[in-house]
Amino acid sequence: MYRDVVEEHWRASEAGDTEAEHAMYAGDAILDYPQSGERFRGRAAIAAQRGGHPANRHFTVLRISGSGDLWVSECIIRYDGKPSYSVSVMEFAHGQVVHETQYFGDPFEAPASRAALAERMPSRGRE
């Protein structure tokens, strides 16, 4: 039921359509960024903090999965060309997102000590 809503959110994000990007959020939704310790309350605050981002952003959705009221998106967000991996956990109620937690991770080089144990993942947009 909510897969289409999440897909539209990411399409609007990539297109720079701020209104459509944030239409799925409840008026009193919460967005948490655990790495920075920030919490944004309300659709207006969520839209304002994203709209004020100085970087040129592009979104590549790798996977969307979920059921019922809980949906997870795995994405690569490029900020001025530099990739950042993101996992977004969205909780829905009454047809809208009421709580989103978004985790970010920058790519890093694997240590040589693990080379014999691992194989390279497919690119997934890293280049």
CSV table of N, CA, C and O in Angstrom, one decimal:
chain,number,residue,atom,x,y,z
A,1,MET,N,0.8,-1.2,0.0
A,1,MET,CA,0.0,0.0,0.0
A,1,MET,C,0.9,1.3,0.0
A,1,MET,O,0.6,2.2,-0.7
A,2,TYR,N,1.9,1.3,0.8
A,2,TYR,CA,2.7,2.5,0.9
A,2,TYR,C,3.9,2.5,0.0
A,2,TYR,O,4.6,3.5,-0.1
A,3,ARG,N,4.2,1.4,-0.7
A,3,ARG,CA,5.4,1.4,-1.6
A,3,ARG,C,5.3,2.5,-2.6
A,3,ARG,O,6.3,3.2,-2.8
A,4,ASP,N,4.1,2.7,-3.2
A,4,ASP,CA,4.0,3.8,-4.2
A,4,ASP,C,4.2,5.2,-3.6
A,4,ASP,O,4.8,6.0,-4.2
A,5,VAL,N,3.8,5.4,-2.3
A,5,VAL,CA,4.0,6.6,-1.7
A,5,VAL,C,5.5,6.9,-1.5
A,5,VAL,O,6.0,8.0,-1.7
A,6,VAL,N,6.2,5.8,-1.0
A,6,VAL,CA,7.7,6.0,-0.8
A,6,VAL,C,8.4,6.2,-2.1
A,6,VAL,O,9.3,7.0,-2.2
A,7,GLU,N,8.0,5.5,-3.2
A,7,GLU,CA,8.6,5.6,-4.5
A,7,GLU,C,8.4,7.1,-5.0
A,7,GLU,O,9.3,7.7,-5.5
A,8,GLU,N,7.2,7.6,-4.8
A,8,GLU,CA,6.9,9.0,-5.2
A,8,GLU,C,7.8,10.0,-4.4
A,8,GLU,O,8.3,11.0,-5.0
A,9,HIS,N,8.0,9.7,-3.2
A,9,HIS,CA,8.8,10.6,-2.3
A,9,HIS,C,10.2,10.7,-2.9
A,9,HIS,O,10.8,11.8,-3.1
A,10,TRP,N,10.8,9.6,-3.3
A,10,TRP,CA,12.2,9.6,-3.8
A,10,TRP,C,12.2,10.2,-5.3
A,10,TRP,O,13.2,10.9,-5.6
A,11,ARG,N,11.2,9.9,-6.1
A,11,ARG,CA,11.1,10.6,-7.4
A,11,ARG,C,11.1,12.1,-7.3
A,11,ARG,O,11.8,12.8,-8.0
A,12,ALA,N,10.2,12.6,-6.3
A,12,ALA,CA,10.1,14.0,-6.1
A,12,ALA,C,11.4,14.6,-5.6
A,12,ALA,O,11.8,15.7,-5.9
A,13,SER,N,12.1,13.8,-4.7
A,13,SER,CA,13.4,14.3,-4.1
A,13,SER,C,14.4,14.5,-5.3
A,13,SER,O,15.1,15.5,-5.3
A,14,GLU,N,14.5,13.5,-6.2
A,14,GLU,CA,15.4,13.6,-7.3
A,14,GLU,C,15.1,14.8,-8.2
A,14,GLU,O,15.9,15.5,-8.7
A,15,ALA,N,13.7,15.0,-8.4
A,15,ALA,CA,13.3,16.1,-9.3
A,15,ALA,C,13.4,17.5,-8.7
A,15,ALA,O,13.2,18.5,-9.4
A,16,GLY,N,13.6,17.5,-7.4
A,16,GLY,CA,13.7,18.8,-6.7
A,16,GLY,C,12.3,19.4,-6.4
A,16,GLY,O,12.2,20.6,-6.2
A,17,ASP,N,11.3,18.6,-6.4
A,17,ASP,CA,9.9,19.0,-6.2
A,17,ASP,C,9.6,18.9,-4.7
A,17,ASP,O,9.1,17.9,-4.2
A,18,THR,N,10.0,20.0,-4.0
A,18,THR,CA,9.9,20.0,-2.5
A,18,THR,C,8.5,19.7,-2.0
A,18,THR,O,8.3,19.0,-1.0
A,19,GLU,N,7.5,20.3,-2.6
A,19,GLU,CA,6.1,20.1,-2.2
A,19,GLU,C,5.7,18.6,-2.3
A,19,GLU,O,5.2,18.0,-1.3
A,20,ALA,N,6.0,18.0,-3.4
A,20,ALA,CA,5.6,16.6,-3.6
A,20,ALA,C,6.5,15.7,-2.7
A,20,ALA,O,6.0,14.7,-2.2
A,21,GLU,N,7.8,16.0,-2.5
A,21,GLU,CA,8.7,15.3,-1.7
A,21,GLU,C,8.2,15.2,-0.2
A,21,GLU,O,8.3,14.1,0.4
A,22,HIS,N,7.5,16.2,0.3
A,22,HIS,CA,7.1,16.2,1.6
A,22,HIS,C,5.6,16.0,1.9
A,22,HIS,O,5.1,16.1,3.0
A,23,ALA,N,4.9,15.8,0.8
A,23,ALA,CA,3.4,15.6,0.9
A,23,ALA,C,3.0,14.4,1.7
A,23,ALA,O,2.0,14.3,2.3
A,24,MET,N,3.9,13.4,1.8
A,24,MET,CA,3.6,12.2,2.6
A,24,MET,C,3.7,12.3,4.1
A,24,MET,O,3.3,11.4,4.8
A,25,TYR,N,4.3,13.4,4.5
A,25,TYR,CA,4.5,13.5,6.0
A,25,TYR,C,3.3,14.1,6.7
A,25,TYR,O,2.7,15.1,6.2
A,26,ALA,N,3.0,13.6,7.8
A,26,ALA,CA,1.9,14.2,8.7
A,26,ALA,C,2.4,15.6,9.1
A,26,ALA,O,3.6,15.8,9.2
A,27,GLY,N,1.5,16.4,9.4
A,27,GLY,CA,1.8,17.8,9.8
A,27,GLY,C,2.7,17.8,11.0
A,27,GLY,O,3.5,18.7,11.2
A,28,ASP,N,2.6,16.8,11.9
A,28,ASP,CA,3.4,16.7,13.1
A,28,ASP,C,4.4,15.6,13.1
A,28,ASP,O,4.9,15.1,14.1
A,29,ALA,N,4.8,15.2,11.9
A,29,ALA,CA,5.8,14.1,11.7
A,29,ALA,C,7.1,14.5,12.4
A,29,ALA,O,7.4,15.7,12.6
A,30,ILE,N,7.9,13.5,12.7
A,30,ILE,CA,9.2,13.6,13.3
A,30,ILE,C,10.2,13.0,12.4
A,30,ILE,O,10.0,11.9,11.8
A,31,LEU,N,11.3,13.7,12.2
A,31,LEU,CA,12.5,13.2,11.4
A,31,LEU,C,13.7,13.2,12.3
A,31,LEU,O,14.1,14.2,12.9
A,32,ASP,N,14.3,12.0,12.5
A,32,ASP,CA,15.5,11.9,13.3
A,32,ASP,C,16.7,11.5,12.5
A,32,ASP,O,16.6,10.7,11.6
A,33,TYR,N,17.8,12.2,12.8
A,33,TYR,CA,19.1,11.9,12.2
A,33,TYR,C,20.0,11.5,13.4
A,33,TYR,O,20.6,12.3,14.1
A,34,PRO,N,20.1,10.2,13.7
A,34,PRO,CA,20.9,9.7,14.9
A,34,PRO,C,22.4,10.1,14.9
A,34,PRO,O,22.9,10.4,15.9
A,35,GLN,N,23.0,10.2,13.7
A,35,GLN,CA,24.4,10.5,13.7
A,35,GLN,C,24.7,11.9,14.2
A,35,GLN,O,25.7,12.2,14.9
A,36,SER,N,23.8,12.9,13.9
A,36,SER,CA,24.0,14.3,14.4
A,36,SER,C,23.2,14.6,15.6
A,36,SER,O,23.4,15.6,16.2
A,37,GLY,N,22.3,13.7,16.0
A,37,GLY,CA,21.5,13.9,17.2
A,37,GLY,C,20.4,14.9,17.0
A,37,GLY,O,19.8,15.4,17.9
A,38,GLU,N,20.1,15.2,15.7
A,38,GLU,CA,19.0,16.2,15.4
A,38,GLU,C,17.7,15.5,15.3
A,38,GLU,O,17.5,14.4,14.8
A,39,ARG,N,16.6,16.2,15.7
A,39,ARG,CA,15.2,15.9,15.6
A,39,ARG,C,14.5,17.1,15.0
A,39,ARG,O,14.6,18.2,15.5
A,40,PHE,N,13.8,16.8,13.9
A,40,PHE,CA,13.0,17.9,13.3
A,40,PHE,C,11.5,17.5,13.5
A,40,PHE,O,11.1,16.4,13.2
A,41,ARG,N,10.7,18.5,14.0
A,41,ARG,CA,9.3,18.2,14.3
A,41,ARG,C,8.5,19.0,13.3
A,41,ARG,O,8.6,20.2,13.2
A,42,GLY,N,7.6,18.3,12.7
A,42,GLY,CA,6.6,18.9,11.8
A,42,GLY,C,7.1,19.0,10.3
A,42,GLY,O,8.2,19.1,10.0
A,43,ARG,N,6.1,18.8,9.4
A,43,ARG,CA,6.4,18.8,8.0
A,43,ARG,C,7.1,20.0,7.6
A,43,ARG,O,8.0,20.0,6.8
A,44,ALA,N,6.7,21.2,8.1
A,44,ALA,CA,7.4,22.4,7.7
A,44,ALA,C,8.8,22.5,8.0
A,44,ALA,O,9.7,22.9,7.2
A,45,ALA,N,9.2,22.0,9.2
A,45,ALA,CA,10.6,22.0,9.6
A,45,ALA,C,11.4,21.0,8.8
A,45,ALA,O,12.5,21.2,8.4
A,46,ILE,N,10.8,19.8,8.5
A,46,ILE,CA,11.5,18.8,7.7
A,46,ILE,C,11.8,19.3,6.3
A,46,ILE,O,12.9,19.2,5.8
A,47,ALA,N,10.8,20.0,5.7
A,47,ALA,CA,10.9,20.5,4.4
A,47,ALA,C,12.0,21.7,4.4
A,47,ALA,O,12.8,21.8,3.5
A,48,ALA,N,11.9,22.5,5.4
A,48,ALA,CA,12.8,23.6,5.5
A,48,ALA,C,14.3,23.2,5.6
A,48,ALA,O,15.2,23.8,4.9
A,49,GLN,N,14.6,22.2,6.4
A,49,GLN,CA,16.0,21.8,6.6
A,49,GLN,C,16.5,21.1,5.3
A,49,GLN,O,17.6,21.3,5.0
A,50,ARG,N,15.6,20.4,4.6
A,50,ARG,CA,16.1,19.8,3.3
A,50,ARG,C,16.2,20.8,2.2
A,50,ARG,O,17.1,20.8,1.4
A,51,GLY,N,15.3,21.8,2.2
A,51,GLY,CA,15.3,22.8,1.2
A,51,GLY,C,16.4,23.8,1.3
A,51,GLY,O,16.8,24.4,0.3
A,52,GLY,N,17.0,23.9,2.5
A,52,GLY,CA,18.1,24.8,2.7
A,52,GLY,C,19.5,24.2,2.5
A,52,GLY,O,20.5,24.8,2.8
A,53,HIS,N,19.5,22.9,2.0
A,53,HIS,CA,20.8,22.3,1.9
A,53,HIS,C,21.6,22.9,0.7
A,53,HIS,O,21.1,23.1,-0.4
A,54,PRO,N,22.8,23.3,1.0
A,54,PRO,CA,23.6,24.0,0.0
A,54,PRO,C,24.1,23.1,-1.2
A,54,PRO,O,24.5,23.6,-2.2
A,55,ALA,N,24.2,21.8,-1.0
A,55,ALA,CA,24.8,20.9,-2.0
A,55,ALA,C,23.8,20.6,-3.1
A,55,ALA,O,22.6,20.6,-2.9
A,56,ASN,N,24.3,20.3,-4.2
A,56,ASN,CA,23.6,19.7,-5.3
A,56,ASN,C,23.4,18.3,-5.0
A,56,ASN,O,24.3,17.5,-4.9
A,57,ARG,N,22.1,17.8,-4.9
A,57,ARG,CA,21.8,16.5,-4.4
A,57,ARG,C,21.1,15.7,-5.5
A,57,ARG,O,20.3,16.2,-6.3
A,58,HIS,N,21.5,14.4,-5.5
A,58,HIS,CA,20.9,13.4,-6.4
A,58,HIS,C,20.7,12.1,-5.7
A,58,HIS,O,21.5,11.7,-4.8
A,59,PHE,N,19.6,11.5,-6.0
A,59,PHE,CA,19.1,10.3,-5.2
A,59,PHE,C,19.1,9.1,-6.1
A,59,PHE,O,18.5,9.1,-7.2
A,60,THR,N,19.7,8.0,-5.7
A,60,THR,CA,19.5,6.7,-6.3
A,60,THR,C,19.0,5.7,-5.3
A,60,THR,O,19.6,5.4,-4.3
A,61,VAL,N,17.8,5.2,-5.6
A,61,VAL,CA,17.2,4.2,-4.7
A,61,VAL,C,17.7,2.8,-5.1
A,61,VAL,O,17.5,2.4,-6.2
A,62,LEU,N,18.3,2.1,-4.1
A,62,LEU,CA,18.8,0.8,-4.3
A,62,LEU,C,17.7,-0.3,-4.0
A,62,LEU,O,17.6,-1.3,-4.7
A,63,ARG,N,16.9,0.0,-3.0
A,63,ARG,CA,15.9,-1.0,-2.5
A,63,ARG,C,14.9,-0.3,-1.7
A,63,ARG,O,15.2,0.6,-0.8
A,64,ILE,N,13.7,-0.7,-1.8
A,64,ILE,CA,12.6,-0.3,-0.9
A,64,ILE,C,11.9,-1.6,-0.5
A,64,ILE,O,11.6,-2.5,-1.3
A,65,SER,N,11.8,-1.8,0.8
A,65,SER,CA,11.1,-3.0,1.3
A,65,SER,C,10.3,-2.6,2.6
A,65,SER,O,10.6,-1.7,3.3
A,66,GLY,N,9.3,-3.4,2.8
A,66,GLY,CA,8.5,-3.2,4.0
A,66,GLY,C,7.1,-3.8,3.8
A,66,GLY,O,6.8,-4.5,2.8
A,67,SER,N,6.3,-3.6,4.8
A,67,SER,CA,4.9,-4.1,4.8
A,67,SER,C,4.2,-3.3,5.9
A,67,SER,O,4.8,-2.7,6.8
A,68,GLY,N,2.9,-3.3,5.7
A,68,GLY,CA,2.1,-2.6,6.7
A,68,GLY,C,2.5,-1.1,6.9
A,68,GLY,O,2.7,-0.4,5.9
A,69,ASP,N,2.8,-0.7,8.1
A,69,ASP,CA,3.1,0.7,8.4
A,69,ASP,C,4.6,1.0,8.5
A,69,ASP,O,5.0,2.1,8.9
A,70,LEU,N,5.5,0.0,8.2
A,70,LEU,CA,6.9,0.2,8.3
A,70,LEU,C,7.6,-0.1,7.0
A,70,LEU,O,7.5,-1.2,6.4
A,71,TRP,N,8.3,0.9,6.4
A,71,TRP,CA,9.0,0.8,5.1
A,71,TRP,C,10.4,1.3,5.3
A,71,TRP,O,10.7,2.3,5.9
A,72,VAL,N,11.3,0.6,4.6
A,72,VAL,CA,12.7,1.0,4.6
A,72,VAL,C,13.2,1.2,3.2
A,72,VAL,O,12.9,0.4,2.3
A,73,SER,N,14.0,2.3,3.0
A,73,SER,CA,14.6,2.6,1.7
A,73,SER,C,16.1,2.6,1.9
A,73,SER,O,16.6,3.2,2.9
A,74,GLU,N,16.8,2.0,1.0
A,74,GLU,CA,18.3,2.0,1.0
A,74,GLU,C,18.6,2.8,-0.3
A,74,GLU,O,18.2,2.5,-1.4
A,75,CYS,N,19.4,3.9,-0.1
A,75,CYS,CA,19.7,4.8,-1.2
A,75,CYS,C,21.1,5.3,-1.1
A,75,CYS,O,21.8,5.1,-0.1
A,76,ILE,N,21.5,5.8,-2.3
A,76,ILE,CA,22.7,6.6,-2.3
A,76,ILE,C,22.3,8.0,-2.6
A,76,ILE,O,21.6,8.3,-3.6
A,77,ILE,N,22.8,8.9,-1.8
A,77,ILE,CA,22.5,10.3,-2.0
A,77,ILE,C,23.9,11.0,-2.3
A,77,ILE,O,24.8,10.8,-1.6
A,78,ARG,N,23.9,11.6,-3.5
A,78,ARG,CA,25.2,12.3,-3.9
A,78,ARG,C,25.0,13.8,-3.6
A,78,ARG,O,24.1,14.4,-4.0
A,79,TYR,N,26.0,14.2,-2.8
A,79,TYR,CA,26.1,15.6,-2.4
A,79,TYR,C,27.2,16.2,-3.2
A,79,TYR,O,28.4,15.8,-2.9
A,80,ASP,N,26.9,17.1,-4.1
A,80,ASP,CA,28.0,17.6,-5.0
A,80,ASP,C,28.8,16.5,-5.6
A,80,ASP,O,30.0,16.6,-5.7
A,81,GLY,N,28.2,15.4,-6.0
A,81,GLY,CA,28.9,14.3,-6.6
A,81,GLY,C,29.5,13.3,-5.7
A,81,GLY,O,29.8,12.2,-6.1
A,82,LYS,N,29.6,13.6,-4.4
A,82,LYS,CA,30.2,12.6,-3.4
A,82,LYS,C,29.1,11.8,-2.8
A,82,LYS,O,28.1,12.3,-2.3
A,83,PRO,N,29.2,10.4,-2.9
A,83,PRO,CA,28.1,9.5,-2.5
A,83,PRO,C,28.1,9.4,-1.0
A,83,PRO,O,29.1,9.3,-0.3
A,84,SER,N,26.9,9.3,-0.4
A,84,SER,CA,26.7,9.0,1.0
A,84,SER,C,25.6,7.9,1.0
A,84,SER,O,24.5,8.1,0.3
A,85,TYR,N,25.8,6.8,1.6
A,85,TYR,CA,24.8,5.8,1.7
A,85,TYR,C,23.8,6.1,2.8
A,85,TYR,O,24.2,6.7,3.8
A,86,SER,N,22.5,5.9,2.5
A,86,SER,CA,21.5,6.2,3.4
A,86,SER,C,20.5,5.1,3.6
A,86,SER,O,20.1,4.5,2.6
A,87,VAL,N,20.0,4.9,4.8
A,87,VAL,CA,18.9,4.0,5.1
A,87,VAL,C,17.9,4.9,5.8
A,87,VAL,O,18.1,5.5,6.8
A,88,SER,N,16.7,4.8,5.2
A,88,SER,CA,15.6,5.6,5.7
A,88,SER,C,14.5,4.6,6.2
A,88,SER,O,14.0,3.8,5.5
A,89,VAL,N,14.1,4.8,7.5
A,89,VAL,CA,13.1,3.9,8.1
A,89,VAL,C,11.8,4.8,8.3
A,89,VAL,O,11.9,5.8,9.1
A,90,MET,N,10.8,4.5,7.6
A,90,MET,CA,9.6,5.3,7.7
A,90,MET,C,8.4,4.6,8.3
A,90,MET,O,8.1,3.4,7.9
A,91,GLU,N,7.8,5.2,9.3
A,91,GLU,CA,6.6,4.6,10.0
A,91,GLU,C,5.4,5.4,9.6
A,91,GLU,O,5.4,6.7,9.7
A,92,PHE,N,4.4,4.7,9.1
A,92,PHE,CA,3.2,5.4,8.7
A,92,PHE,C,2.0,5.2,9.7
A,92,PHE,O,2.0,4.2,10.4
A,93,ALA,N,1.1,6.1,9.7
A,93,ALA,CA,-0.1,6.0,10.4
A,93,ALA,C,-1.1,6.9,9.7
A,93,ALA,O,-0.8,8.0,9.3
A,94,HIS,N,-2.3,6.4,9.5
A,94,HIS,CA,-3.4,7.1,8.9
A,94,HIS,C,-3.0,7.6,7.5
A,94,HIS,O,-3.3,8.7,7.1
A,95,GLY,N,-2.2,6.9,6.8
A,95,GLY,CA,-1.8,7.2,5.4
A,95,GLY,C,-0.6,8.1,5.3
A,95,GLY,O,-0.3,8.5,4.1
A,96,GLN,N,0.0,8.6,6.3
A,96,GLN,CA,1.1,9.5,6.2
A,96,GLN,C,2.3,9.0,7.1
A,96,GLN,O,2.1,8.3,8.1
A,97,VAL,N,3.5,9.5,6.8
A,97,VAL,CA,4.7,9.2,7.6
A,97,VAL,C,4.5,10.1,8.9
A,97,VAL,O,4.4,11.3,8.8
A,98,VAL,N,4.6,9.4,10.0
A,98,VAL,CA,4.6,10.0,11.3
A,98,VAL,C,6.0,10.1,11.9
A,98,VAL,O,6.2,10.9,12.8
A,99,HIS,N,6.9,9.2,11.5
A,99,HIS,CA,8.2,9.1,12.1
A,99,HIS,C,9.2,8.5,11.0
A,99,HIS,O,8.9,7.5,10.5
A,100,GLU,N,10.2,9.3,10.8
A,100,GLU,CA,11.3,8.8,9.9
A,100,GLU,C,12.6,8.9,10.6
A,100,GLU,O,12.9,9.9,11.3
A,101,THR,N,13.4,7.8,10.5
A,101,THR,CA,14.8,7.8,11.0
A,101,THR,C,15.7,7.6,9.8
A,101,THR,O,15.5,6.6,9.1
A,102,GLN,N,16.6,8.5,9.6
A,102,GLN,CA,17.5,8.4,8.4
A,102,GLN,C,18.9,8.3,8.9
A,102,GLN,O,19.4,9.1,9.7
A,103,TYR,N,19.6,7.2,8.5
A,103,TYR,CA,21.0,6.9,8.8
A,103,TYR,C,21.8,7.2,7.6
A,103,TYR,O,21.5,6.8,6.5
A,104,PHE,N,23.0,7.8,7.8
A,104,PHE,CA,23.9,8.1,6.7
A,104,PHE,C,25.3,7.4,7.0
A,104,PHE,O,25.7,7.4,8.1
A,105,GLY,N,25.9,7.0,5.9
A,105,GLY,CA,27.3,6.4,6.0
A,105,GLY,C,28.1,6.7,4.8
A,105,GLY,O,27.6,6.4,3.7
A,106,ASP,N,29.2,7.2,5.0
A,106,ASP,CA,30.1,7.5,3.9
A,106,ASP,C,30.9,6.3,3.5
A,106,ASP,O,31.2,5.5,4.3
A,107,PRO,N,31.2,6.1,2.2
A,107,PRO,CA,32.0,5.0,1.8
A,107,PRO,C,33.4,5.1,2.4
A,107,PRO,O,33.9,6.2,2.7
A,108,PHE,N,34.0,3.9,2.5
A,108,PHE,CA,35.4,3.9,3.0
A,108,PHE,C,36.1,2.7,2.4
A,108,PHE,O,35.5,1.8,2.0
A,109,GLU,N,37.4,2.8,2.4
A,109,GLU,CA,38.2,1.7,1.8
A,109,GLU,C,38.4,0.6,2.8
A,109,GLU,O,38.6,0.8,4.0
A,110,ALA,N,38.2,-0.6,2.4
A,110,ALA,CA,38.3,-1.8,3.2
A,110,ALA,C,39.8,-2.0,3.6
A,110,ALA,O,40.7,-1.8,2.8
A,111,PRO,N,40.0,-2.4,4.9
A,111,PRO,CA,41.4,-2.7,5.3
A,111,PRO,C,42.0,-3.9,4.6
A,111,PRO,O,41.3,-4.9,4.3
A,112,ALA,N,43.3,-3.9,4.3
A,112,ALA,CA,43.9,-5.0,3.6
A,112,ALA,C,43.8,-6.3,4.4
A,112,ALA,O,43.8,-7.4,3.8
A,113,SER,N,43.7,-6.2,5.7
A,113,SER,CA,43.7,-7.4,6.6
A,113,SER,C,42.5,-8.3,6.3
A,113,SER,O,42.5,-9.4,6.7
A,114,ARG,N,41.4,-7.7,5.7
A,114,ARG,CA,40.2,-8.5,5.4
A,114,ARG,C,40.2,-9.0,3.9
A,114,ARG,O,39.2,-9.7,3.5
A,115,ALA,N,41.1,-8.6,3.1
A,115,ALA,CA,41.1,-8.9,1.7
A,115,ALA,C,40.9,-10.4,1.4
A,115,ALA,O,40.2,-10.8,0.5
A,116,ALA,N,41.5,-11.3,2.1
A,116,ALA,CA,41.4,-12.7,1.9
A,116,ALA,C,40.0,-13.3,2.3
A,116,ALA,O,39.7,-14.4,1.9
A,117,LEU,N,39.3,-12.5,3.1
A,117,LEU,CA,38.0,-13.0,3.6
A,117,LEU,C,36.8,-12.5,2.8
A,117,LEU,O,35.7,-13.0,2.9
A,118,ALA,N,37.0,-11.4,2.0
A,118,ALA,CA,35.9,-10.7,1.4
A,118,ALA,C,36.0,-10.8,-0.2
A,118,ALA,O,37.1,-11.0,-0.7
A,119,GLU,N,34.9,-10.5,-0.8
A,119,GLU,CA,34.8,-10.3,-2.2
A,119,GLU,C,34.2,-8.9,-2.4
A,119,GLU,O,33.6,-8.4,-1.6
A,120,ARG,N,34.5,-8.3,-3.6
A,120,ARG,CA,34.0,-7.0,-3.9
A,120,ARG,C,32.5,-7.1,-4.2
A,120,ARG,O,32.0,-7.9,-4.9
A,121,MET,N,31.7,-6.2,-3.6
A,121,MET,CA,30.3,-6.0,-3.9
A,121,MET,C,30.2,-5.4,-5.3
A,121,MET,O,31.0,-4.7,-5.7
A,122,PRO,N,29.0,-5.7,-5.9
A,122,PRO,CA,28.8,-4.9,-7.2
A,122,PRO,C,28.8,-3.4,-6.8
A,122,PRO,O,28.5,-3.0,-5.7
A,123,SER,N,29.1,-2.6,-7.8
A,123,SER,CA,29.3,-1.2,-7.6
A,123,SER,C,28.2,-0.5,-6.8
A,123,SER,O,28.5,0.3,-5.9
A,124,ARG,N,26.9,-0.7,-7.1
A,124,ARG,CA,25.8,0.0,-6.5
A,124,ARG,C,26.0,1.5,-6.4
A,124,ARG,O,25.6,2.1,-5.4
A,125,GLY,N,26.5,2.0,-7.5
A,125,GLY,CA,26.6,3.5,-7.6
A,125,GLY,C,27.8,4.1,-6.9
A,125,GLY,O,27.9,5.3,-6.7
A,126,ARG,N,28.7,3.3,-6.4
A,126,ARG,CA,29.9,3.9,-5.6
A,126,ARG,C,30.8,4.7,-6.5
A,126,ARG,O,31.4,5.6,-6.1
A,127,GLU,N,31.0,4.3,-7.7
A,127,GLU,CA,31.9,5.0,-8.6
A,127,GLU,C,31.3,6.3,-9.0
A,127,GLU,O,30.1,6.5,-9.1
